[in-house]
Amino acid sequence: MTGRFGAYGGRYVPETLIPALEELASTYDRLAADPSFRAEYDGLLADYVGRPTPLSEAPRLSEAVGARVLLKREDLNHTGAHKINNALGQVLLARRMGKRRIIAETGAGRHGVATATVCARFGLACVVYMGEEDMARQALNVFRMRLLGAEVRPVTSGTRTLKDATSEAIRDWVTNVETTHYIIGSVVGPEPYPRLVRDLQSVIGREARRQCLERTGALPRTVVACVGGGSNAVGIWTAFLADAAVELVGVEAAGSGVENGRHSASLLAGRPGVLHGSLSYLLQDADGQVSPAHSLAPGLDYPGVGPEHAALKDAGRARYVAVSDAEALDAFHRLSRLEGVIPALESAHAVAWVLGQAGRWQPGSVVVVNLSGRGDKDVAAVAALEDRAP
């Protein structure tokens, strides 16, 4: 196993972490083929998480777009997002490795909540690193994590967002590597995390493919997902990668404008470099220093992206676009009013791109949107933002 996606990926970490990464990789490779492990994981996905999630018709959104739009409802999972698919699988691996302390990073709070949830379920100690800026934006999720028994450690360095929370989690792991497992929340980081998280999230795509064929008798024309680190996108796309006729569209955060530098569009405006243990596209200045990212959606507020996305971009298999804060905020409201579904601000980026492409598809074409999370976590922040608007 090379741990590479073309030129991207790899392990760029302190030497002290190599044994832990080797242990994780070998444990995962062994258990991935173990029927008892798969049965335990699948059973918890069904009975605890609530899978399969539905593939819902969106008739009024479809009318607005001029195509048949189906929503993959990851917002209906326990904890309200796709993140628990990964957190659950990784906590099962941690238990098999004898690790009783879990750490995680979080931006939007959903991965932190999912990690705190599974640690509560299995009686494990849990520490979640979260930037102070994100703690203010996601106060409800901070309360949830603490309610579930997790210690939430504020990160005050840098931009006080997801990048800095990840850096602090890695520092903790280096110090406590023998007793601690780090549950990375996306398809980023050193090998084996990008493929491990992808595989745990691939349940989304397997379900969506089967449901689409059962519902429509055909594969979708386009599958759309937001991209920060990129786990929800890779998770749903994996089932369609071999189908050349299925267009894969990843929607990054344009923030207040790619042209003015206040954005999180690593694939559109970044270049290859190393961040948090792997080689991928990232935002950086002329000297190679990591540039600050910006997005209204805290889960997209990250200056890098998973290495598999970098390979898909270079190969031309996936198309990457960007949506501004204002467009995502409009989609947040429009999906709420059109379908009675309040999306996470992250997912609203995918919805915004589809709304902006009205008339692009032939009538009857099927467009699947991965609704990666629900928007209750964002309601207070949106209300505060709009109260401040002139």
mmCIF file of C-alpha atoms in Angstrom:
data_model
loop_
_atom_site.group_PDB
_atom_site.id
_atom_site.type_symbol
_atom_site.label_atom_id
_atom_site.label_comp_id
_atom_site.label_asym_id
_atom_site.label_seq_id
_atom_site.Cartn_x
_atom_site.Cartn_y
_atom_site.Cartn_z
ATOM 1 C CA MET A 1 0.000 0.000 0.000
ATOM 2 C CA THR A 2 1.754 3.196 -1.160
ATOM 3 C CA GLY A 3 -0.457 5.688 0.619
ATOM 4 C CA ARG A 4 -0.449 7.806 -2.534
ATOM 5 C CA PHE A 5 -3.062 9.033 -4.961
ATOM 6 C CA GLY A 6 -0.883 9.648 -7.961
ATOM 7 C CA ALA A 7 1.692 12.150 -6.739
ATOM 8 C CA TYR A 8 -0.339 13.118 -3.685
ATOM 9 C CA GLY A 9 -0.696 11.831 -0.137
ATOM 10 C CA GLY A 10 2.156 10.176 1.739
ATOM 11 C CA ARG A 11 3.400 10.647 5.307
ATOM 12 C CA TYR A 12 5.090 13.903 6.243
ATOM 13 C CA VAL A 13 5.066 13.569 10.021
ATOM 14 C CA PRO A 14 7.423 13.465 13.016
ATOM 15 C CA GLU A 15 9.213 10.145 13.387
ATOM 16 C CA THR A 16 7.425 9.511 16.685
ATOM 17 C CA LEU A 17 4.120 9.113 14.823
ATOM 18 C CA ILE A 18 5.296 6.511 12.300
ATOM 19 C CA PRO A 19 4.737 3.491 14.605
ATOM 20 C CA ALA A 20 1.190 4.668 15.388
ATOM 21 C CA LEU A 21 0.426 5.149 11.703
ATOM 22 C CA GLU A 22 1.864 1.730 10.877
ATOM 23 C CA GLU A 23 -0.226 0.153 13.655
ATOM 24 C CA LEU A 24 -3.372 1.905 12.424
ATOM 25 C CA ALA A 25 -2.740 0.884 8.810
ATOM 26 C CA SER A 26 -2.039 -2.757 9.641
ATOM 27 C CA THR A 27 -5.006 -2.968 12.031
ATOM 28 C CA TYR A 28 -7.326 -1.462 9.467
ATOM 29 C CA ASP A 29 -6.067 -3.654 6.626
ATOM 30 C CA ARG A 30 -6.594 -6.742 8.790
ATOM 31 C CA LEU A 31 -10.016 -5.783 10.147
ATOM 32 C CA ALA A 32 -11.381 -4.502 6.833
ATOM 33 C CA ALA A 33 -11.431 -8.148 5.698
ATOM 34 C CA ASP A 34 -12.736 -9.477 9.047
ATOM 35 C CA PRO A 35 -16.440 -10.456 8.814
ATOM 36 C CA SER A 36 -16.959 -9.970 12.560
ATOM 37 C CA PHE A 37 -15.624 -6.408 12.451
ATOM 38 C CA ARG A 38 -17.744 -5.586 9.403
ATOM 39 C CA ALA A 39 -20.818 -7.085 11.083
ATOM 40 C CA GLU A 40 -20.254 -5.003 14.225
ATOM 41 C CA TYR A 41 -19.753 -1.817 12.207
ATOM 42 C CA ASP A 42 -22.707 -2.414 9.875
ATOM 43 C CA GLY A 43 -24.935 -3.323 12.817
ATOM 44 C CA LEU A 44 -24.131 -0.055 14.588
ATOM 45 C CA LEU A 45 -24.650 1.929 11.371
ATOM 46 C CA ALA A 46 -28.151 0.466 11.184
ATOM 47 C CA ASP A 47 -29.196 0.401 14.844
ATOM 48 C CA TYR A 48 -27.300 3.374 16.269
ATOM 49 C CA VAL A 49 -26.690 5.765 13.378
ATOM 50 C CA GLY A 50 -29.952 5.036 11.540
ATOM 51 C CA ARG A 51 -28.689 3.969 8.107
ATOM 52 C CA PRO A 52 -29.556 3.754 5.315
ATOM 53 C CA THR A 53 -30.360 7.417 4.931
ATOM 54 C CA PRO A 54 -33.048 8.201 2.336
ATOM 55 C CA LEU A 55 -32.534 9.553 -1.159
ATOM 56 C CA SER A 56 -35.316 12.139 -1.115
ATOM 57 C CA GLU A 57 -37.161 13.708 -3.999
ATOM 58 C CA ALA A 58 -36.944 17.513 -4.011
ATOM 59 C CA PRO A 59 -39.882 18.460 -6.272
ATOM 60 C CA ARG A 60 -39.902 22.231 -5.790
ATOM 61 C CA LEU A 61 -36.129 22.489 -6.016
ATOM 62 C CA SER A 62 -36.331 20.327 -9.144
ATOM 63 C CA GLU A 63 -38.847 22.698 -10.665
ATOM 64 C CA ALA A 64 -36.564 25.654 -9.970
ATOM 65 C CA VAL A 65 -33.555 23.896 -11.521
ATOM 66 C CA GLY A 66 -35.218 22.175 -14.479
ATOM 67 C CA ALA A 67 -33.904 18.700 -13.590
ATOM 68 C CA ARG A 68 -34.884 15.927 -11.187
ATOM 69 C CA VAL A 69 -32.945 16.700 -8.006
ATOM 70 C CA LEU A 70 -32.558 14.007 -5.357
ATOM 71 C CA LEU A 71 -31.089 14.762 -1.919
ATOM 72 C CA LYS A 72 -28.925 12.174 -0.163
ATOM 73 C CA ARG A 73 -30.064 12.846 3.395
ATOM 74 C CA GLU A 74 -26.956 12.519 5.547
ATOM 75 C CA ASP A 75 -28.543 15.201 7.722
ATOM 76 C CA LEU A 76 -30.854 12.471 9.057
ATOM 77 C CA ASN A 77 -28.026 10.450 10.616
ATOM 78 C CA HIS A 78 -27.687 10.377 14.409
ATOM 79 C CA THR A 79 -25.781 13.599 15.310
ATOM 80 C CA GLY A 80 -27.032 15.280 12.131
ATOM 81 C CA ALA A 81 -24.283 14.717 9.555
ATOM 82 C CA HIS A 82 -22.121 12.209 7.708
ATOM 83 C CA LYS A 83 -19.305 12.572 10.231
ATOM 84 C CA ILE A 84 -20.525 9.760 12.481
ATOM 85 C CA ASN A 85 -19.903 7.142 9.752
ATOM 86 C CA ASN A 86 -16.184 7.801 10.128
ATOM 87 C CA ALA A 87 -16.073 8.438 13.880
ATOM 88 C CA LEU A 88 -17.863 5.170 14.594
ATOM 89 C CA GLY A 89 -15.551 3.093 12.407
ATOM 90 C CA GLN A 90 -12.422 4.700 13.838
ATOM 91 C CA VAL A 91 -13.507 4.239 17.454
ATOM 92 C CA LEU A 92 -14.001 0.533 16.750
ATOM 93 C CA LEU A 93 -10.433 0.419 15.400
ATOM 94 C CA ALA A 94 -9.151 2.293 18.468
ATOM 95 C CA ARG A 95 -10.765 -0.236 20.791
ATOM 96 C CA ARG A 96 -9.167 -3.123 18.886
ATOM 97 C CA MET A 97 -5.784 -1.369 19.299
ATOM 98 C CA GLY A 98 -6.347 -0.910 23.034
ATOM 99 C CA LYS A 99 -6.436 2.903 22.850
ATOM 100 C CA ARG A 100 -8.738 4.332 25.557
ATOM 101 C CA ARG A 101 -8.169 8.038 24.930
ATOM 102 C CA ILE A 102 -9.505 9.715 21.797
ATOM 103 C CA ILE A 103 -8.660 13.127 20.396
ATOM 104 C CA ALA A 104 -10.212 14.962 17.456
ATOM 105 C CA GLU A 105 -10.277 18.312 15.721
ATOM 106 C CA THR A 106 -13.455 20.055 14.639
ATOM 107 C CA GLY A 107 -14.501 23.138 12.701
ATOM 108 C CA ALA A 108 -18.269 23.127 12.224
ATOM 109 C CA GLY A 109 -18.566 20.968 15.328
ATOM 110 C CA ARG A 110 -20.237 17.980 13.663
ATOM 111 C CA HIS A 111 -17.102 15.825 13.732
ATOM 112 C CA GLY A 112 -16.503 16.830 17.334
ATOM 113 C CA VAL A 113 -20.067 15.926 18.279
ATOM 114 C CA ALA A 114 -19.825 12.621 16.389
ATOM 115 C CA THR A 115 -16.542 11.767 18.131
ATOM 116 C CA ALA A 116 -17.900 12.729 21.553
ATOM 117 C CA THR A 117 -20.985 10.637 20.830
ATOM 118 C CA VAL A 118 -19.138 7.431 19.986
ATOM 119 C CA CYS A 119 -16.750 7.928 22.911
ATOM 120 C CA ALA A 120 -19.752 8.197 25.227
ATOM 121 C CA ARG A 121 -21.209 5.068 23.645
ATOM 122 C CA PHE A 122 -18.032 3.073 24.408
ATOM 123 C CA GLY A 123 -16.880 4.781 27.611
ATOM 124 C CA LEU A 124 -13.692 6.357 26.221
ATOM 125 C CA ALA A 125 -11.991 9.592 27.267
ATOM 126 C CA CYS A 126 -12.447 12.298 24.616
ATOM 127 C CA VAL A 127 -10.661 15.595 23.955
ATOM 128 C CA VAL A 128 -11.769 17.812 21.058
ATOM 129 C CA TYR A 129 -9.675 20.717 19.761
ATOM 130 C CA MET A 130 -11.661 23.622 18.324
ATOM 131 C CA GLY A 131 -10.635 27.119 17.273
ATOM 132 C CA GLU A 132 -12.023 29.964 19.363
ATOM 133 C CA GLU A 133 -13.568 31.537 16.260
ATOM 134 C CA ASP A 134 -15.436 28.316 15.496
ATOM 135 C CA MET A 135 -16.473 27.887 19.137
ATOM 136 C CA ALA A 136 -18.181 31.261 18.949
ATOM 137 C CA ARG A 137 -19.878 30.398 15.647
ATOM 138 C CA GLN A 138 -20.902 26.912 16.805
ATOM 139 C CA ALA A 139 -21.776 27.389 20.475
ATOM 140 C CA LEU A 140 -24.597 24.828 20.298
ATOM 141 C CA ASN A 141 -22.225 22.086 19.199
ATOM 142 C CA VAL A 142 -19.709 23.052 21.888
ATOM 143 C CA PHE A 143 -22.441 22.549 24.488
ATOM 144 C CA ARG A 144 -23.371 19.206 22.918
ATOM 145 C CA MET A 145 -19.800 17.933 23.057
ATOM 146 C CA ARG A 146 -19.494 18.882 26.725
ATOM 147 C CA LEU A 147 -22.899 17.366 27.480
ATOM 148 C CA LEU A 148 -21.617 14.109 25.973
ATOM 149 C CA GLY A 149 -18.631 14.154 28.317
ATOM 150 C CA ALA A 150 -15.925 15.492 26.006
ATOM 151 C CA GLU A 151 -13.348 18.073 26.997
ATOM 152 C CA VAL A 152 -13.373 20.877 24.412
ATOM 153 C CA ARG A 153 -10.025 22.657 24.290
ATOM 154 C CA PRO A 154 -10.069 26.157 22.736
ATOM 155 C CA VAL A 155 -7.337 26.911 20.202
ATOM 156 C CA THR A 156 -6.191 30.526 20.292
ATOM 157 C CA SER A 157 -3.336 30.423 17.787
ATOM 158 C CA GLY A 158 -3.361 31.498 14.138
ATOM 159 C CA THR A 159 -6.771 32.114 12.647
ATOM 160 C CA ARG A 160 -8.399 30.190 15.557
ATOM 161 C CA THR A 161 -10.223 27.913 13.086
ATOM 162 C CA LEU A 162 -9.994 24.362 11.735
ATOM 163 C CA LYS A 163 -6.376 24.442 10.508
ATOM 164 C CA ASP A 164 -5.130 25.517 13.917
ATOM 165 C CA ALA A 165 -7.338 22.990 15.737
ATOM 166 C CA THR A 166 -5.834 20.242 13.573
ATOM 167 C CA SER A 167 -2.313 21.418 14.350
ATOM 168 C CA GLU A 168 -3.015 21.330 18.095
ATOM 169 C CA ALA A 169 -4.531 17.855 17.869
ATOM 170 C CA ILE A 170 -1.396 16.598 16.106
ATOM 171 C CA ARG A 171 0.788 18.108 18.857
ATOM 172 C CA ASP A 172 -1.280 16.279 21.472
ATOM 173 C CA TRP A 173 -0.970 13.026 19.532
ATOM 174 C CA VAL A 174 2.805 13.316 19.292
ATOM 175 C CA THR A 175 2.957 13.700 23.073
ATOM 176 C CA ASN A 176 0.500 10.907 23.949
ATOM 177 C CA VAL A 177 0.823 8.549 20.996
ATOM 178 C CA GLU A 178 1.072 5.319 23.011
ATOM 179 C CA THR A 179 -2.305 5.751 24.749
ATOM 180 C CA THR A 180 -4.209 7.945 22.300
ATOM 181 C CA HIS A 181 -5.905 7.517 18.935
ATOM 182 C CA TYR A 182 -6.493 10.588 16.772
ATOM 183 C CA ILE A 183 -9.793 10.420 14.878
ATOM 184 C CA ILE A 184 -9.162 12.713 11.901
ATOM 185 C CA GLY A 185 -12.485 13.935 10.569
ATOM 186 C CA SER A 186 -11.827 14.132 6.841
ATOM 187 C CA VAL A 187 -9.865 12.543 3.981
ATOM 188 C CA VAL A 188 -6.760 14.518 4.931
ATOM 189 C CA GLY A 189 -3.638 13.770 6.936
ATOM 190 C CA PRO A 190 -0.954 11.111 6.558
ATOM 191 C CA GLU A 191 -1.484 7.598 5.202
ATOM 192 C CA PRO A 192 -3.682 5.663 6.067
ATOM 193 C CA TYR A 193 -6.186 8.393 7.006
ATOM 194 C CA PRO A 194 -7.259 9.528 3.499
ATOM 195 C CA ARG A 195 -8.154 5.994 2.380
ATOM 196 C CA LEU A 196 -9.454 4.935 5.805
ATOM 197 C CA VAL A 197 -11.876 7.855 6.070
ATOM 198 C CA ARG A 198 -12.875 7.433 2.408
ATOM 199 C CA ASP A 199 -13.695 3.771 2.950
ATOM 200 C CA LEU A 200 -15.742 4.503 6.079
ATOM 201 C CA GLN A 201 -17.682 7.220 4.219
ATOM 202 C CA SER A 202 -18.162 5.110 1.063
ATOM 203 C CA VAL A 203 -21.390 3.769 2.560
ATOM 204 C CA ILE A 204 -22.959 7.033 1.349
ATOM 205 C CA GLY A 205 -22.155 6.283 -2.283
ATOM 206 C CA ARG A 206 -23.099 2.597 -2.135
ATOM 207 C CA GLU A 207 -26.507 3.513 -0.781
ATOM 208 C CA ALA A 208 -27.007 6.418 -3.195
ATOM 209 C CA ARG A 209 -26.119 4.308 -6.229
ATOM 210 C CA ARG A 210 -28.496 1.510 -5.237
ATOM 211 C CA GLN A 211 -31.280 3.934 -4.316
ATOM 212 C CA CYS A 212 -30.936 5.904 -7.550
ATOM 213 C CA LEU A 213 -31.109 2.752 -9.685
ATOM 214 C CA GLU A 214 -34.139 1.522 -7.751
ATOM 215 C CA ARG A 215 -35.863 4.914 -7.936
ATOM 216 C CA THR A 216 -35.077 5.980 -11.498
ATOM 217 C CA GLY A 217 -33.798 2.878 -13.280
ATOM 218 C CA ALA A 218 -30.596 4.700 -14.229
ATOM 219 C CA LEU A 219 -27.498 6.306 -12.805
ATOM 220 C CA PRO A 220 -27.532 10.060 -12.095
ATOM 221 C CA ARG A 221 -26.208 12.522 -14.639
ATOM 222 C CA THR A 222 -24.422 14.572 -11.957
ATOM 223 C CA VAL A 223 -23.425 13.992 -8.327
ATOM 224 C CA VAL A 224 -22.708 17.183 -6.371
ATOM 225 C CA ALA A 225 -21.098 17.665 -2.952
ATOM 226 C CA CYS A 226 -19.377 20.433 -1.038
ATOM 227 C CA VAL A 227 -15.613 20.127 -0.545
ATOM 228 C CA GLY A 228 -13.602 21.301 2.445
ATOM 229 C CA GLY A 229 -11.318 18.476 3.447
ATOM 230 C CA GLY A 230 -13.576 16.460 1.179
ATOM 231 C CA SER A 231 -14.885 13.361 2.990
ATOM 232 C CA ASN A 232 -18.553 13.691 2.098
ATOM 233 C CA ALA A 233 -17.680 14.196 -1.566
ATOM 234 C CA VAL A 234 -15.260 11.266 -1.818
ATOM 235 C CA GLY A 235 -17.697 9.192 0.227
ATOM 236 C CA ILE A 236 -20.532 9.562 -2.270
ATOM 237 C CA TRP A 237 -18.331 9.666 -5.403
ATOM 238 C CA THR A 238 -16.487 6.405 -4.760
ATOM 239 C CA ALA A 239 -19.462 4.367 -5.986
ATOM 240 C CA PHE A 240 -19.555 6.324 -9.277
ATOM 241 C CA LEU A 241 -15.860 6.781 -10.134
ATOM 242 C CA ALA A 242 -15.877 3.970 -12.691
ATOM 243 C CA ASP A 243 -18.975 5.387 -14.455
ATOM 244 C CA ALA A 244 -17.560 7.851 -16.954
ATOM 245 C CA ALA A 245 -21.010 9.188 -17.859
ATOM 246 C CA VAL A 246 -21.623 10.352 -14.273
ATOM 247 C CA GLU A 247 -20.339 13.879 -13.755
ATOM 248 C CA LEU A 248 -18.764 14.532 -10.345
ATOM 249 C CA VAL A 249 -18.861 18.137 -9.118
ATOM 250 C CA GLY A 250 -17.147 19.372 -5.967
ATOM 251 C CA VAL A 251 -18.140 22.793 -4.634
ATOM 252 C CA GLU A 252 -15.514 24.730 -2.717
ATOM 253 C CA ALA A 253 -16.019 27.896 -0.679
ATOM 254 C CA ALA A 254 -15.354 31.094 -2.625
ATOM 255 C CA GLY A 255 -15.935 33.095 0.572
ATOM 256 C CA SER A 256 -16.088 36.777 -0.258
ATOM 257 C CA GLY A 257 -14.211 36.226 -3.518
ATOM 258 C CA VAL A 258 -11.485 34.011 -4.959
ATOM 259 C CA GLU A 259 -10.057 37.088 -6.655
ATOM 260 C CA ASN A 260 -9.548 38.952 -3.355
ATOM 261 C CA GLY A 261 -7.984 36.077 -1.455
ATOM 262 C CA ARG A 262 -10.712 35.620 1.190
ATOM 263 C CA HIS A 263 -11.806 32.095 0.336
ATOM 264 C CA SER A 264 -11.162 28.385 0.938
ATOM 265 C CA ALA A 265 -10.902 27.236 -2.683
ATOM 266 C CA SER A 266 -7.716 25.166 -2.400
ATOM 267 C CA LEU A 267 -8.257 23.226 -5.630
ATOM 268 C CA LEU A 268 -9.183 26.250 -7.717
ATOM 269 C CA ALA A 269 -6.637 28.713 -6.366
ATOM 270 C CA GLY A 270 -4.016 26.686 -4.494
ATOM 271 C CA ARG A 271 -0.970 24.731 -5.546
ATOM 272 C CA PRO A 272 0.645 21.513 -4.300
ATOM 273 C CA GLY A 273 2.295 21.595 -0.896
ATOM 274 C CA VAL A 274 2.443 19.748 2.416
ATOM 275 C CA LEU A 275 -0.038 20.353 5.223
ATOM 276 C CA HIS A 276 -0.902 18.174 8.202
ATOM 277 C CA GLY A 277 1.088 15.200 7.013
ATOM 278 C CA SER A 278 0.252 14.857 3.332
ATOM 279 C CA LEU A 279 0.945 16.415 -0.058
ATOM 280 C CA SER A 280 -2.066 18.011 -1.740
ATOM 281 C CA TYR A 281 -3.339 21.335 -3.041
ATOM 282 C CA LEU A 282 -3.299 24.093 -0.457
ATOM 283 C CA LEU A 283 -3.525 27.839 -0.152
ATOM 284 C CA GLN A 284 -0.056 29.347 0.226
ATOM 285 C CA ASP A 285 1.783 32.576 -0.372
ATOM 286 C CA ALA A 286 4.763 33.156 -2.670
ATOM 287 C CA ASP A 287 7.128 31.910 0.066
ATOM 288 C CA GLY A 288 5.209 28.666 0.542
ATOM 289 C CA GLN A 289 3.641 29.710 3.852
ATOM 290 C CA VAL A 290 0.065 28.518 4.387
ATOM 291 C CA SER A 291 -2.420 31.309 3.662
ATOM 292 C CA PRO A 292 -5.470 31.926 5.855
ATOM 293 C CA ALA A 293 -8.718 30.398 4.598
ATOM 294 C CA HIS A 294 -12.141 31.988 4.838
ATOM 295 C CA SER A 295 -15.685 30.687 4.580
ATOM 296 C CA LEU A 296 -19.014 31.445 6.169
ATOM 297 C CA ALA A 297 -19.247 27.665 6.673
ATOM 298 C CA PRO A 298 -16.770 26.651 9.406
ATOM 299 C CA GLY A 299 -16.482 23.100 8.050
ATOM 300 C CA LEU A 300 -15.111 24.479 4.758
ATOM 301 C CA ASP A 301 -12.798 27.004 6.433
ATOM 302 C CA TYR A 302 -9.611 25.008 5.763
ATOM 303 C CA PRO A 303 -6.662 25.887 3.497
ATOM 304 C CA GLY A 304 -6.069 22.348 2.185
ATOM 305 C CA VAL A 305 -7.956 19.392 0.746
ATOM 306 C CA GLY A 306 -7.681 15.605 0.723
ATOM 307 C CA PRO A 307 -5.001 14.162 -1.591
ATOM 308 C CA GLU A 308 -7.496 12.013 -3.499
ATOM 309 C CA HIS A 309 -9.258 15.209 -4.567
ATOM 310 C CA ALA A 310 -5.953 16.562 -5.871
ATOM 311 C CA ALA A 311 -5.521 13.420 -7.973
ATOM 312 C CA LEU A 312 -9.109 13.573 -9.251
ATOM 313 C CA LYS A 313 -8.607 17.215 -10.251
ATOM 314 C CA ASP A 314 -5.395 16.494 -12.131
ATOM 315 C CA ALA A 315 -6.990 13.494 -13.878
ATOM 316 C CA GLY A 316 -10.028 15.550 -14.866
ATOM 317 C CA ARG A 317 -12.378 12.967 -13.342
ATOM 318 C CA ALA A 318 -14.010 15.493 -11.026
ATOM 319 C CA ARG A 319 -14.882 19.091 -11.730
ATOM 320 C CA TYR A 320 -14.311 21.651 -8.990
ATOM 321 C CA VAL A 321 -16.200 24.934 -8.742
ATOM 322 C CA ALA A 322 -16.663 27.576 -6.035
ATOM 323 C CA VAL A 323 -19.651 29.298 -4.439
ATOM 324 C CA SER A 324 -19.552 32.529 -2.449
ATOM 325 C CA ASP A 325 -20.761 33.143 1.094
ATOM 326 C CA ALA A 326 -23.666 35.180 -0.246
ATOM 327 C CA GLU A 327 -24.741 32.440 -2.679
ATOM 328 C CA ALA A 328 -24.528 29.771 0.039
ATOM 329 C CA LEU A 329 -26.552 31.910 2.426
ATOM 330 C CA ASP A 330 -29.228 32.391 -0.227
ATOM 331 C CA ALA A 331 -29.351 28.623 -0.837
ATOM 332 C CA PHE A 332 -29.623 28.044 2.920
ATOM 333 C CA HIS A 333 -32.863 30.044 2.866
ATOM 334 C CA ARG A 334 -34.162 28.752 -0.456
ATOM 335 C CA LEU A 335 -33.874 25.042 0.343
ATOM 336 C CA SER A 336 -35.509 25.689 3.706
ATOM 337 C CA ARG A 337 -38.479 27.367 2.031
ATOM 338 C CA LEU A 338 -38.703 25.159 -1.051
ATOM 339 C CA GLU A 339 -38.396 21.755 0.626
ATOM 340 C CA GLY A 340 -38.747 22.245 4.380
ATOM 341 C CA VAL A 341 -35.132 21.071 4.801
ATOM 342 C CA ILE A 342 -32.642 23.364 6.547
ATOM 343 C CA PRO A 343 -29.163 22.480 5.247
ATOM 344 C CA ALA A 344 -25.834 22.994 6.960
ATOM 345 C CA LEU A 345 -24.025 25.997 5.520
ATOM 346 C CA GLU A 346 -21.452 23.568 4.146
ATOM 347 C CA SER A 347 -24.118 21.606 2.238
ATOM 348 C CA ALA A 348 -25.762 24.865 1.163
ATOM 349 C CA HIS A 349 -22.725 25.454 -1.078
ATOM 350 C CA ALA A 350 -23.628 22.351 -3.106
ATOM 351 C CA VAL A 351 -27.277 23.410 -3.262
ATOM 352 C CA ALA A 352 -26.246 26.917 -4.347
ATOM 353 C CA TRP A 353 -24.238 25.610 -7.283
ATOM 354 C CA VAL A 354 -27.163 23.476 -8.465
ATOM 355 C CA LEU A 355 -29.556 26.432 -8.184
ATOM 356 C CA GLY A 356 -27.110 28.563 -10.146
ATOM 357 C CA GLN A 357 -27.077 25.995 -12.976
ATOM 358 C CA ALA A 358 -30.827 26.163 -13.695
ATOM 359 C CA GLY A 359 -31.448 25.089 -17.299
ATOM 360 C CA ARG A 360 -28.074 23.321 -17.584
ATOM 361 C CA TRP A 361 -29.523 19.804 -17.642
ATOM 362 C CA GLN A 362 -31.965 18.150 -20.001
ATOM 363 C CA PRO A 363 -35.469 17.761 -18.514
ATOM 364 C CA GLY A 364 -35.623 14.492 -16.616
ATOM 365 C CA SER A 365 -31.880 14.371 -15.949
ATOM 366 C CA VAL A 366 -31.144 13.195 -12.416
ATOM 367 C CA VAL A 367 -28.919 15.306 -10.174
ATOM 368 C CA VAL A 368 -27.942 13.889 -6.780
ATOM 369 C CA VAL A 369 -26.878 16.369 -4.101
ATOM 370 C CA ASN A 370 -25.159 15.060 -0.996
ATOM 371 C CA LEU A 371 -26.833 16.917 1.864
ATOM 372 C CA SER A 372 -23.971 16.242 4.240
ATOM 373 C CA GLY A 373 -25.479 17.848 7.352
ATOM 374 C CA ARG A 374 -28.427 19.664 8.825
ATOM 375 C CA GLY A 375 -28.434 23.375 9.534
ATOM 376 C CA ASP A 376 -29.636 23.665 13.111
ATOM 377 C CA LYS A 377 -26.006 24.282 14.130
ATOM 378 C CA ASP A 378 -25.940 27.364 11.853
ATOM 379 C CA VAL A 379 -29.282 28.976 12.646
ATOM 380 C CA ALA A 380 -28.003 31.200 15.469
ATOM 381 C CA ALA A 381 -24.962 32.325 13.438
ATOM 382 C CA VAL A 382 -27.119 33.121 10.402
ATOM 383 C CA ALA A 383 -29.623 35.007 12.563
ATOM 384 C CA ALA A 384 -26.834 37.041 14.150
ATOM 385 C CA LEU A 385 -25.286 37.754 10.748
ATOM 386 C CA GLU A 386 -28.591 38.967 9.343
ATOM 387 C CA ASP A 387 -29.309 41.074 12.430
ATOM 388 C CA ARG A 388 -26.050 42.911 11.726
ATOM 389 C CA ALA A 389 -26.830 43.391 8.040
ATOM 390 C CA PRO A 390 -27.693 46.972 7.000
#
